[in-house]
mmCIF file of C-alpha atoms in Angstrom:
data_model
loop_
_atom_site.group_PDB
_atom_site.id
_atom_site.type_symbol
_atom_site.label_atom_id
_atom_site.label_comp_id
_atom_site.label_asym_id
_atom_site.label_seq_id
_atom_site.Cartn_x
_atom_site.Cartn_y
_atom_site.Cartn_z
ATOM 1 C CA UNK A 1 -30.199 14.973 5.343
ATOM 2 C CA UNK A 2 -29.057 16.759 8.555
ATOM 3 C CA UNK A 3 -25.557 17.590 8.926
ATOM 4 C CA UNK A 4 -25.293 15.350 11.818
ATOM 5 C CA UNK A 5 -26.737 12.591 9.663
ATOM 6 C CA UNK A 6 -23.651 13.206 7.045
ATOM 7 C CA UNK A 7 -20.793 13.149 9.095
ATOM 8 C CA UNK A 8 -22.205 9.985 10.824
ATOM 9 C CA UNK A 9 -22.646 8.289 6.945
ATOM 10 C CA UNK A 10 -19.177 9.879 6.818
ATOM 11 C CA UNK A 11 -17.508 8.613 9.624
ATOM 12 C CA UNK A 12 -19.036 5.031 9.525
ATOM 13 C CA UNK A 13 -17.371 5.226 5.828
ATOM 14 C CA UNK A 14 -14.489 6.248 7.052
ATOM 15 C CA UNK A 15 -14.642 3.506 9.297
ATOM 16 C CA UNK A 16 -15.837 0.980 6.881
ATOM 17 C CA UNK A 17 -13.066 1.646 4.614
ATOM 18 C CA UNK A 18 -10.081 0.971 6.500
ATOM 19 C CA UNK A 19 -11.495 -2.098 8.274
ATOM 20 C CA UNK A 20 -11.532 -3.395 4.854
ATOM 21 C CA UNK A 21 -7.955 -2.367 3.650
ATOM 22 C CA UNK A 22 -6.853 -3.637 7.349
ATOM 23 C CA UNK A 23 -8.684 -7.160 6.697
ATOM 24 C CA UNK A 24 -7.465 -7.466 3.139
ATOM 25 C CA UNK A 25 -3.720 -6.604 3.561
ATOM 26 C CA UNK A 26 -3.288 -8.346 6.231
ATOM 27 C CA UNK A 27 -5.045 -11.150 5.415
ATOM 28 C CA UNK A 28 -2.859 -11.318 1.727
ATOM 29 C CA UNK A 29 0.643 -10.874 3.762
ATOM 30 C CA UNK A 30 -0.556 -14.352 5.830
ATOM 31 C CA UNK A 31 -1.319 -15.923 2.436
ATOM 32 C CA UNK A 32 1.635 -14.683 0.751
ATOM 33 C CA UNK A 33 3.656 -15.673 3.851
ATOM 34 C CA UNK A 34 2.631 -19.087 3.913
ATOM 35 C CA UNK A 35 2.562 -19.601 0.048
ATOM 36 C CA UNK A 36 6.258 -18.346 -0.052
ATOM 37 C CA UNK A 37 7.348 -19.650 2.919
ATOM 38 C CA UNK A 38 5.702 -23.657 3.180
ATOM 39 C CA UNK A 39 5.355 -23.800 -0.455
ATOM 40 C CA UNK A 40 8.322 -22.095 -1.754
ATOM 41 C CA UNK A 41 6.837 -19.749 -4.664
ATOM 42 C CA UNK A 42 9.035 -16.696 -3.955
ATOM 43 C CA UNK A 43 8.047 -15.143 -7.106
ATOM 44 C CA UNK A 44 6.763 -11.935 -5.610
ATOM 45 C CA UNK A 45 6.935 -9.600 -8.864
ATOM 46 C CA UNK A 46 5.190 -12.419 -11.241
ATOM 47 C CA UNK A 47 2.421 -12.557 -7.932
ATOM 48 C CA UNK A 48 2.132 -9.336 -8.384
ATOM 49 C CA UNK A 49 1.502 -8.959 -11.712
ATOM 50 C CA UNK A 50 -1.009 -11.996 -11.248
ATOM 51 C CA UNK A 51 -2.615 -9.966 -8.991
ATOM 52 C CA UNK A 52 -2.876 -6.603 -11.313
ATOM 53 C CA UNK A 53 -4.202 -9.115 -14.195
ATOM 54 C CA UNK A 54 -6.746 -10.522 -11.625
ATOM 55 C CA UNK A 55 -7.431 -6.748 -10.824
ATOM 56 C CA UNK A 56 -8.225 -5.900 -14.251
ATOM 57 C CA UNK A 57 -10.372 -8.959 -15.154
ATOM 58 C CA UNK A 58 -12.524 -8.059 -12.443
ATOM 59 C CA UNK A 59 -12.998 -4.387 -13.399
ATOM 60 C CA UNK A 60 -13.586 -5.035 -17.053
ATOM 61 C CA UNK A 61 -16.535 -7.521 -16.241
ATOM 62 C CA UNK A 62 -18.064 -4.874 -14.198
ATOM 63 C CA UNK A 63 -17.659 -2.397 -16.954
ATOM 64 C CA UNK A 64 -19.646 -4.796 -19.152
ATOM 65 C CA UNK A 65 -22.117 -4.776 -16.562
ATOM 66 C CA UNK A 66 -22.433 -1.686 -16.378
ATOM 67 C CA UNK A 67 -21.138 -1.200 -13.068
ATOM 68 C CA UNK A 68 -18.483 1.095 -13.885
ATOM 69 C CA UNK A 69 -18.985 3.752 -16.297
ATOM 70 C CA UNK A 70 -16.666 5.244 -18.939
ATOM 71 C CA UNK A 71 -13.966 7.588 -17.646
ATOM 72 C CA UNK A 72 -11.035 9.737 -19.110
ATOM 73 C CA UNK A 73 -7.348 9.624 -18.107
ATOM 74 C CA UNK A 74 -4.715 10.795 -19.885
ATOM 75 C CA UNK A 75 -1.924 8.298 -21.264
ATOM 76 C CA UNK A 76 0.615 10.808 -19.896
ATOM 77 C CA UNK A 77 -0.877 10.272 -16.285
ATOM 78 C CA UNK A 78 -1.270 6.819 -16.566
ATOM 79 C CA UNK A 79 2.349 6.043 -17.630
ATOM 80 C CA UNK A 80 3.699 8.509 -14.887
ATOM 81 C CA UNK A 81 1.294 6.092 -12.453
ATOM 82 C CA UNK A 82 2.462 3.048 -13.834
ATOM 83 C CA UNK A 83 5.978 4.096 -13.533
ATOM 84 C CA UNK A 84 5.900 5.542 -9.555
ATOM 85 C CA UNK A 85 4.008 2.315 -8.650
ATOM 86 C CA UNK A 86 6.326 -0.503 -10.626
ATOM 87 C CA UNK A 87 9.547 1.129 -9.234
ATOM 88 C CA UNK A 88 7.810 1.105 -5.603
ATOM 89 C CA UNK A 89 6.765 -2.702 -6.298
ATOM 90 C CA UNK A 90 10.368 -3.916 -7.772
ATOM 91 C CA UNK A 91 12.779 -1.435 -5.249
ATOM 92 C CA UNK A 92 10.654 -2.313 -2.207
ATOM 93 C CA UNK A 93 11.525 -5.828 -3.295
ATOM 94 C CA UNK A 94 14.950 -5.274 -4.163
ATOM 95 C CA UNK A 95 15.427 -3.381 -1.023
ATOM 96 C CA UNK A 96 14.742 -6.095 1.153
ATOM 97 C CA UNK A 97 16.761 -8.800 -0.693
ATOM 98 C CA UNK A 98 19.959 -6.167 -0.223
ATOM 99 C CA UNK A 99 19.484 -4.535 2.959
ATOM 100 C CA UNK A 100 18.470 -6.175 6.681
ATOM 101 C CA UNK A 101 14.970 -6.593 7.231
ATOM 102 C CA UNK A 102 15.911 -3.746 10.259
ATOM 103 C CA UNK A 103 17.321 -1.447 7.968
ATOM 104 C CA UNK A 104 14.052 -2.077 5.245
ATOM 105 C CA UNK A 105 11.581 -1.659 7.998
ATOM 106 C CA UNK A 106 13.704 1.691 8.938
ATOM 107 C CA UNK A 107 13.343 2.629 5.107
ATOM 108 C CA UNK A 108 9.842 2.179 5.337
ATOM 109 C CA UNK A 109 9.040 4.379 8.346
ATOM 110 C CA UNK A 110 11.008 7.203 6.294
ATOM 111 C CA UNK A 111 7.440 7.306 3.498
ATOM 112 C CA UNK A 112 5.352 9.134 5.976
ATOM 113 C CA UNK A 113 8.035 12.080 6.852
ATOM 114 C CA UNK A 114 8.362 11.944 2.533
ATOM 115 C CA UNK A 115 4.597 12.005 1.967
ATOM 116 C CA UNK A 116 4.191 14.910 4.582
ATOM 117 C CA UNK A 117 6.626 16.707 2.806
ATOM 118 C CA UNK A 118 5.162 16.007 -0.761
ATOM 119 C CA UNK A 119 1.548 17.153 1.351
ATOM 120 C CA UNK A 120 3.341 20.340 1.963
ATOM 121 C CA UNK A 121 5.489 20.786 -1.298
ATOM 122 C CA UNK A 122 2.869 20.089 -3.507
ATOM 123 C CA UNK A 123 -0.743 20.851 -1.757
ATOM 124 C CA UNK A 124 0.571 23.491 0.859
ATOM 125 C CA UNK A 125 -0.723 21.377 3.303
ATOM 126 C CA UNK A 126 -0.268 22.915 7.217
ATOM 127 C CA UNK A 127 0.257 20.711 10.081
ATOM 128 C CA UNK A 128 -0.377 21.224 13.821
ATOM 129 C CA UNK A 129 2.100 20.607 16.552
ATOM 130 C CA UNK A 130 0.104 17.718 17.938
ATOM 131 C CA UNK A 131 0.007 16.514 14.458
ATOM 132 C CA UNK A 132 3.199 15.784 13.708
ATOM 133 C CA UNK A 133 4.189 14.577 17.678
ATOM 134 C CA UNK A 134 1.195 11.619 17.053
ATOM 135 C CA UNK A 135 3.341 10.651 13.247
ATOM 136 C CA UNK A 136 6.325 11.022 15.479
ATOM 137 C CA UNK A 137 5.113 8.399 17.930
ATOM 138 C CA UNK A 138 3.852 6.017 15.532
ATOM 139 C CA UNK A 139 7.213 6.108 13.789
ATOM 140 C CA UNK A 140 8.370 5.339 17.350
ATOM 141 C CA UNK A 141 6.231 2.387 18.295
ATOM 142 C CA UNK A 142 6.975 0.820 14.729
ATOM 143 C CA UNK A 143 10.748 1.393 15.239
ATOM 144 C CA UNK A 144 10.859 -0.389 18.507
ATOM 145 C CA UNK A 145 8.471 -3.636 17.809
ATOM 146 C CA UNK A 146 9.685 -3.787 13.870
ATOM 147 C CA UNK A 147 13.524 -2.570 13.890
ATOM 148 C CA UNK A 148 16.165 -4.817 14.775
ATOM 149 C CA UNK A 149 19.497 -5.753 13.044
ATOM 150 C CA UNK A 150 20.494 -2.847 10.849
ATOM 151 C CA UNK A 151 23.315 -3.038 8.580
ATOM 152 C CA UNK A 152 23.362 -0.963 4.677
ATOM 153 C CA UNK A 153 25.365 -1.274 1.704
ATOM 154 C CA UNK A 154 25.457 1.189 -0.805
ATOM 155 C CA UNK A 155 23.122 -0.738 -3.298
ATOM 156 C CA UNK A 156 21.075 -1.410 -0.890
ATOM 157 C CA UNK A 157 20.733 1.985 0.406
ATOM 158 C CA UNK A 158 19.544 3.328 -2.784
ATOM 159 C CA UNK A 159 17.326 0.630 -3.995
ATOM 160 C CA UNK A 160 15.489 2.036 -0.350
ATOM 161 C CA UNK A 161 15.493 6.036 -1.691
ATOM 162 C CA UNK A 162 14.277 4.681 -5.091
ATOM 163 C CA UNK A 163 11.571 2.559 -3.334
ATOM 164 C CA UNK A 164 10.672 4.701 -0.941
ATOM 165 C CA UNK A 165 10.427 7.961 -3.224
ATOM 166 C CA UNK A 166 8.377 5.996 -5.732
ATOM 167 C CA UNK A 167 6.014 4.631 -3.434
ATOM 168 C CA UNK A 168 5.439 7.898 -1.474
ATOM 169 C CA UNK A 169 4.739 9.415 -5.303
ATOM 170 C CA UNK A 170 2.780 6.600 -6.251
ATOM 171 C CA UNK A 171 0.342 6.913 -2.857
ATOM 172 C CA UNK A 172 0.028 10.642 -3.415
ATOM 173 C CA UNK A 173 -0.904 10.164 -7.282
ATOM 174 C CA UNK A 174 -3.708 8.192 -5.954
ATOM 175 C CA UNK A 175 -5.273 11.092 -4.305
ATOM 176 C CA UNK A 176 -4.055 13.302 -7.157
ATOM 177 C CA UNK A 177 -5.650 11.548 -9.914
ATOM 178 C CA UNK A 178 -8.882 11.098 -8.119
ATOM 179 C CA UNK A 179 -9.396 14.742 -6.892
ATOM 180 C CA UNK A 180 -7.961 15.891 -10.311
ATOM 181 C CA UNK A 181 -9.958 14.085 -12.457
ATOM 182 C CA UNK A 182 -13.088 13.292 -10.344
ATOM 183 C CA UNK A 183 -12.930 9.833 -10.819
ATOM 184 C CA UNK A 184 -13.684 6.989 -8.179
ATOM 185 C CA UNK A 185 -11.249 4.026 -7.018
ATOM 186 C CA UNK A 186 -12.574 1.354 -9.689
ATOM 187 C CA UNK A 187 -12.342 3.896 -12.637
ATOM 188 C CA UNK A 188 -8.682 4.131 -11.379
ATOM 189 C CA UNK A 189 -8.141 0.692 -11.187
ATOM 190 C CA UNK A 190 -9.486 0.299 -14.772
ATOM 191 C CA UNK A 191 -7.221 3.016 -16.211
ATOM 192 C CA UNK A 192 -4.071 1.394 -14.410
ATOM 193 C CA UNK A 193 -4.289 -1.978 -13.464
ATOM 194 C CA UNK A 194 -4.052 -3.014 -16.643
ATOM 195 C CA UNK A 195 -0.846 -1.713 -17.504
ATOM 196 C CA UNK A 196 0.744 -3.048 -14.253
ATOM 197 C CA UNK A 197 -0.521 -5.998 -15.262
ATOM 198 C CA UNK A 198 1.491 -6.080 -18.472
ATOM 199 C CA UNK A 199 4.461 -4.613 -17.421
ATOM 200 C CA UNK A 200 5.084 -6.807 -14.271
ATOM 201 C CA UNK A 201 4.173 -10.096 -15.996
ATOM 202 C CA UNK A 202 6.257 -9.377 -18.883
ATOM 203 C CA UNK A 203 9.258 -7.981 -16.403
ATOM 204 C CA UNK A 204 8.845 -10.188 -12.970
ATOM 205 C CA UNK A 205 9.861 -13.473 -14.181
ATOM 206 C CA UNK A 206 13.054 -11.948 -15.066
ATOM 207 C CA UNK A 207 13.329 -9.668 -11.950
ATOM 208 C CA UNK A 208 12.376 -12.695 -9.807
ATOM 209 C CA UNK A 209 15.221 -14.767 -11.614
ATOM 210 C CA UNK A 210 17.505 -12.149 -11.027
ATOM 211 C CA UNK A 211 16.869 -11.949 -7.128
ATOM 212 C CA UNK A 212 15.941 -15.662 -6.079
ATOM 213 C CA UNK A 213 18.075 -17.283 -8.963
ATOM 214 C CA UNK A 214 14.912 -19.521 -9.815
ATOM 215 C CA UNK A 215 13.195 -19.803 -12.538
ATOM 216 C CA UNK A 216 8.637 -19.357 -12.404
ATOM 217 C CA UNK A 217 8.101 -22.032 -15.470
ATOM 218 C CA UNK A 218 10.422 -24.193 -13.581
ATOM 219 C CA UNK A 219 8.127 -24.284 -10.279
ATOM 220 C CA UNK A 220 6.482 -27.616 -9.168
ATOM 221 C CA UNK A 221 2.785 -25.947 -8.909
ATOM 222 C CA UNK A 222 1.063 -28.301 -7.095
ATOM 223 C CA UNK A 223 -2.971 -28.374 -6.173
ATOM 224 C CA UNK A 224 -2.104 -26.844 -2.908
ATOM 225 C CA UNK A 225 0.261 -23.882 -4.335
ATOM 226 C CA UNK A 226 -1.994 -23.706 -6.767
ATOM 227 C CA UNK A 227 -4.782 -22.566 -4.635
ATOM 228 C CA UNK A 228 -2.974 -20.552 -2.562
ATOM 229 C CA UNK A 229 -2.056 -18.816 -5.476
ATOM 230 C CA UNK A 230 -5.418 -18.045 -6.842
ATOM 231 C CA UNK A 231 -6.708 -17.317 -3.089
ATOM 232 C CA UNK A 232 -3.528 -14.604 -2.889
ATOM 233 C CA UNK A 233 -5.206 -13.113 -6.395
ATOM 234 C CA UNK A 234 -8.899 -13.045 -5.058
ATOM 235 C CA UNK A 235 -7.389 -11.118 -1.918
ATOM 236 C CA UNK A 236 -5.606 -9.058 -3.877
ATOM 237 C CA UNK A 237 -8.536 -7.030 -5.987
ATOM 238 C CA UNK A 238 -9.784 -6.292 -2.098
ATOM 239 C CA UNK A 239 -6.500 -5.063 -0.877
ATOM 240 C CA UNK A 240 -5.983 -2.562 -4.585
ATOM 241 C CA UNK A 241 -9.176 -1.411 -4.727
ATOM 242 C CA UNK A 242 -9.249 -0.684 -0.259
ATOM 243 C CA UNK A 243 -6.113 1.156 -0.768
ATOM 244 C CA UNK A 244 -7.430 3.467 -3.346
ATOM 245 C CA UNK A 245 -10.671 4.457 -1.481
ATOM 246 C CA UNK A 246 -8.889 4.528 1.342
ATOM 247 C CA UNK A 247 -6.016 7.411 -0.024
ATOM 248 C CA UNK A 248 -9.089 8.865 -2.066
ATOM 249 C CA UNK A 249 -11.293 9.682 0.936
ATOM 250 C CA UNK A 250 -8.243 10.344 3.038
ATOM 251 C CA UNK A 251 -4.432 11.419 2.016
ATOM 252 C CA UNK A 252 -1.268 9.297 1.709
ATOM 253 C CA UNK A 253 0.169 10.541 5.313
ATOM 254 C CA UNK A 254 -2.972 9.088 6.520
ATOM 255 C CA UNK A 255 -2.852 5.811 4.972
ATOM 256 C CA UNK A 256 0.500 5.346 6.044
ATOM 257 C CA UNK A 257 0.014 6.798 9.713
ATOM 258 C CA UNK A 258 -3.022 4.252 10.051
ATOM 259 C CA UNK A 259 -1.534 1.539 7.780
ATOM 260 C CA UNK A 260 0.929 0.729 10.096
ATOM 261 C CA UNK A 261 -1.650 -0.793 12.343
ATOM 262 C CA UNK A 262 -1.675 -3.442 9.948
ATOM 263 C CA UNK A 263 2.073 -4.141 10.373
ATOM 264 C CA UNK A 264 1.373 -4.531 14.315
ATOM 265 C CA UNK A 265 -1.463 -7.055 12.987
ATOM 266 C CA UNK A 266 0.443 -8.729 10.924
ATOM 267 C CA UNK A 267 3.395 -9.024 13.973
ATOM 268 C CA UNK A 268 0.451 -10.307 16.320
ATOM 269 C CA UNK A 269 -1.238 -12.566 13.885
ATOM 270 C CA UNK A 270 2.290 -14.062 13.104
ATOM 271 C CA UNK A 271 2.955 -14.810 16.172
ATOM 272 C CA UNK A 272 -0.190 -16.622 16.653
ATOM 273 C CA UNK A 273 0.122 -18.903 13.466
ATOM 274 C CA UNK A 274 3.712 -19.184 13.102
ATOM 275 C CA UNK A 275 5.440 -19.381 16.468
ATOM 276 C CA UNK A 276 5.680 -16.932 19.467
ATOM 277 C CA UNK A 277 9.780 -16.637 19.562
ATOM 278 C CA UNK A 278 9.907 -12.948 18.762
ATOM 279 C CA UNK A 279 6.827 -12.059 21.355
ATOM 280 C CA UNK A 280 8.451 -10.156 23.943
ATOM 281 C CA UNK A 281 8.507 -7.541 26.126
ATOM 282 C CA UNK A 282 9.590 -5.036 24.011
ATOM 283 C CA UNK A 283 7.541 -5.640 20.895
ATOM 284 C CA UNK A 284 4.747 -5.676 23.148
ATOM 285 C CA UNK A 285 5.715 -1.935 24.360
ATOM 286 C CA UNK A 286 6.342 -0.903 20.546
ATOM 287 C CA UNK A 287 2.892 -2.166 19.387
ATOM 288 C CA UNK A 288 1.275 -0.097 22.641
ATOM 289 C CA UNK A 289 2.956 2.909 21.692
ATOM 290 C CA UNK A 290 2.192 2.935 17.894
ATOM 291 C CA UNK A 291 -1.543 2.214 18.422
ATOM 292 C CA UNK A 292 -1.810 5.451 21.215
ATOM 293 C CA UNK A 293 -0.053 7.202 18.430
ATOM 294 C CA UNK A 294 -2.100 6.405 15.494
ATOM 295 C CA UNK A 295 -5.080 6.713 17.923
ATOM 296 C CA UNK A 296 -3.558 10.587 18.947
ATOM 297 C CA UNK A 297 -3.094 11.204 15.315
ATOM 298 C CA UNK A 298 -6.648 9.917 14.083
ATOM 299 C CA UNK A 299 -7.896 12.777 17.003
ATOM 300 C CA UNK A 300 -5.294 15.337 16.161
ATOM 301 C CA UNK A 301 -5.819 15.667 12.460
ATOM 302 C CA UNK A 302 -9.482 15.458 12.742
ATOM 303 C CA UNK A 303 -9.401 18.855 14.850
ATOM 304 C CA UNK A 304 -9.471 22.068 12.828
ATOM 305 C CA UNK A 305 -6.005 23.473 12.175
ATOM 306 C CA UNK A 306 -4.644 19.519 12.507
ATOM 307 C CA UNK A 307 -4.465 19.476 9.121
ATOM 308 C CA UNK A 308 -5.583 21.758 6.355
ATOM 309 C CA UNK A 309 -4.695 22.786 3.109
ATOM 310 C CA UNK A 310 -4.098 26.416 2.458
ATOM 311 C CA UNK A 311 -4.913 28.816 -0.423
ATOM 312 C CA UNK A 312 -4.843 25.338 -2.687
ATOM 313 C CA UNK A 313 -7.125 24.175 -5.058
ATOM 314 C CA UNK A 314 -6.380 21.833 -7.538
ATOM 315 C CA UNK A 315 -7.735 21.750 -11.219
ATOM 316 C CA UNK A 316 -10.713 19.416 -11.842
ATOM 317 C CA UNK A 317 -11.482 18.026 -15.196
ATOM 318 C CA UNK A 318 -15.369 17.415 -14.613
ATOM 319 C CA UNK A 319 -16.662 13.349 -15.014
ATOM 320 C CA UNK A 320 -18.683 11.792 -13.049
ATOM 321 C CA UNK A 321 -17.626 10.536 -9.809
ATOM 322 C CA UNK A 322 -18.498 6.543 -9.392
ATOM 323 C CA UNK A 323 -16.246 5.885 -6.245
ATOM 324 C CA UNK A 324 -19.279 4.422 -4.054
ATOM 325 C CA UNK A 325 -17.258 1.744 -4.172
ATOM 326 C CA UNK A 326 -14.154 0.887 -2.292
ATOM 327 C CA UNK A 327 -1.301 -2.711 -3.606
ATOM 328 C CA UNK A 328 2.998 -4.533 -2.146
ATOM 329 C CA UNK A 329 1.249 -5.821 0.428
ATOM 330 C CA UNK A 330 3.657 -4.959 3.809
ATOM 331 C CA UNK A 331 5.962 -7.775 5.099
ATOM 332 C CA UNK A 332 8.140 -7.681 8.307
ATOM 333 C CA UNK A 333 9.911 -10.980 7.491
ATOM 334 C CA UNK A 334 11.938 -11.757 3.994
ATOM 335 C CA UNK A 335 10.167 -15.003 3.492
ATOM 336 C CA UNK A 336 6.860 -12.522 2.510
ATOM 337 C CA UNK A 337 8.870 -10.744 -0.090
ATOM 338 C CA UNK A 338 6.189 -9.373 -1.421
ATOM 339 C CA UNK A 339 4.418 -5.569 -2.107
ATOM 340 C CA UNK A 340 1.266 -5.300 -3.782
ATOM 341 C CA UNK A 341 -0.321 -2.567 -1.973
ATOM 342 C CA UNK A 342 2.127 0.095 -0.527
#
């Protein structure tokens, strides 16, 4: 295969990928939104932990089919894993109960300026000058449409580092793991989802006592809740197993750069289902200005010396790579109080 050839499989890969992280997340934030908000289920750790056992029922069917072969991962990488990505689920949760949705969505921008410098810490990762002015602008666009009251208490504030830390950890273990150990997104999935699973279910019904003051068991599930419930599951596996091809083909900075197209989606599709009060002028100008930035940044990294790793190479422990194949999902309101995919 020519080399042109490649890096057009590559780039329609690329391609393919995010258009299915885009579709999935946003696509569970509208689900979650209206199951939390019309139906009242504002258990978003339990969901979540439904959503990690869905995860792992999934993955250990296809194992049995032979669709996913046996891997290795160390326990002691798996716990750290579990760990980064429960305290990112649970203080991205806590952070928005306790702080202004303007101050969370302000915490929020702060993960790509932490992964970039965990990118430069850790993998002595270089970037250019138009590099980081594209980031800058995205974080600029966001902050205009997405920012608005902004008021921090002290609990508040560091329920945001703790979230915000973890998740940027937890995005760059992603790409850690799979580069390490040469593994592909389901393997991952298989090695981790199952302990989420078990630690959120067995810790969100207390955690979402604790923040809503109501009780899961006590819930009137209904057909309809019901339904939306198992539809917020199925969408879900998509949006867990997108993000991890996505960071493994990519990095964390990038996800997060590009992600935030899906919190302008989410914004525009909001404002198409649930009401156009908060379509104005200015959110308009914020969602033009993130997109030319995430566009600028998509060109600026891609060029050599946008972004490049230097005298790095990581240790690989040598299985065999199945990742042909392609987590709190992002809310701008506190009626979605939910993460499943950060």
């Amino acid at each position: 295969m020519s080399s042109a050839s490649k890096g057009d499989r590559k780039a329609s890969l690329d391609a393919a990928s995010w258009l299915f992280n885009v579709v999935t997340s946003v696509a569970i934030i509208l689900v979650n939104k209206a199951l939390m908000a019309t139906y009242g289920f504002s258990f978003a750790t339990t969901l979540t932990g439904m959503h990690f056992a869905t995860t792992t029922l999934l993955t250990v069917i296809l194992k049995s089919l032979g669709y996913i072969q046996t891997s290795h991962l160390p326990k002691s990488d798996i716990i750290k894993f579990v760990l980064f990505a429960n305290c990112s689920i649970v203080g991205m949760n806590v952070s928005l109960m306790w702080n202004s949705v303007g101050f969370y969505q302000i915490a929020k921008l702060t993960m790509i300026p932490v992964s970039c410098l965990l990118e430069v810490v850790l993998d002595n990762v270089r970037y250019s000058r138009d590099t980081k002015l594209s980031i800058i602008l995205v974080l600029a666009g966001v902050a205009v449409c997405t920012v608005t009251d902004v008021s921090v208490n002290a609990k508040g504030f560091i329920a945001a580092v703790i979230a915000v830390c973890s998740t940027a950890l937890q995005q760059y273990y992603v790409h850690y793991l799979q580069r390490k150990y040469s593994i592909g997104s389901f393997n991952l999935l298989g090695h981790t989802a199952p302990a989420q699973a078990a630690s959120l279910l067995l810790v969100g019904p207390f955690m979402d006592y604790w923040l809503t003051n109501k009780r899961v068991d006590a819930y009137d599930y209904g057909l309809t809740s019901v339904l939306f419930i198992i539809l917020s599951c199925t969408i879900a596996v998509g949006t867990n197993l997108s993000q991890f091809i996505c960071i493994g083909r990519f990095t964390a900075v990038s996800f997060q750069v590009l992600g935030h197209m899906k919190t302008i989606l989410v914004l525009f599709m909001g404002f198409i289902f649930f009401g156009k009060e908060g379509l104005n002028l200015h959110v308009v100008l914020g969602m033009t200005i993130a997109i030319a930035g995430m566009v600028w940044y998509g060109n600026a990294s891609s060029k050599p010396g946008g972004k490049e790793r230097r005298s790095f190479s990581i240790p690989t422990t040598k299985t065999q790579d199945y990742a042909a194949l392609p987590v709190s999902s992002e809310s701008v309101e506190k009626e979605s109080l939910l993460v499943s995919d950060q």
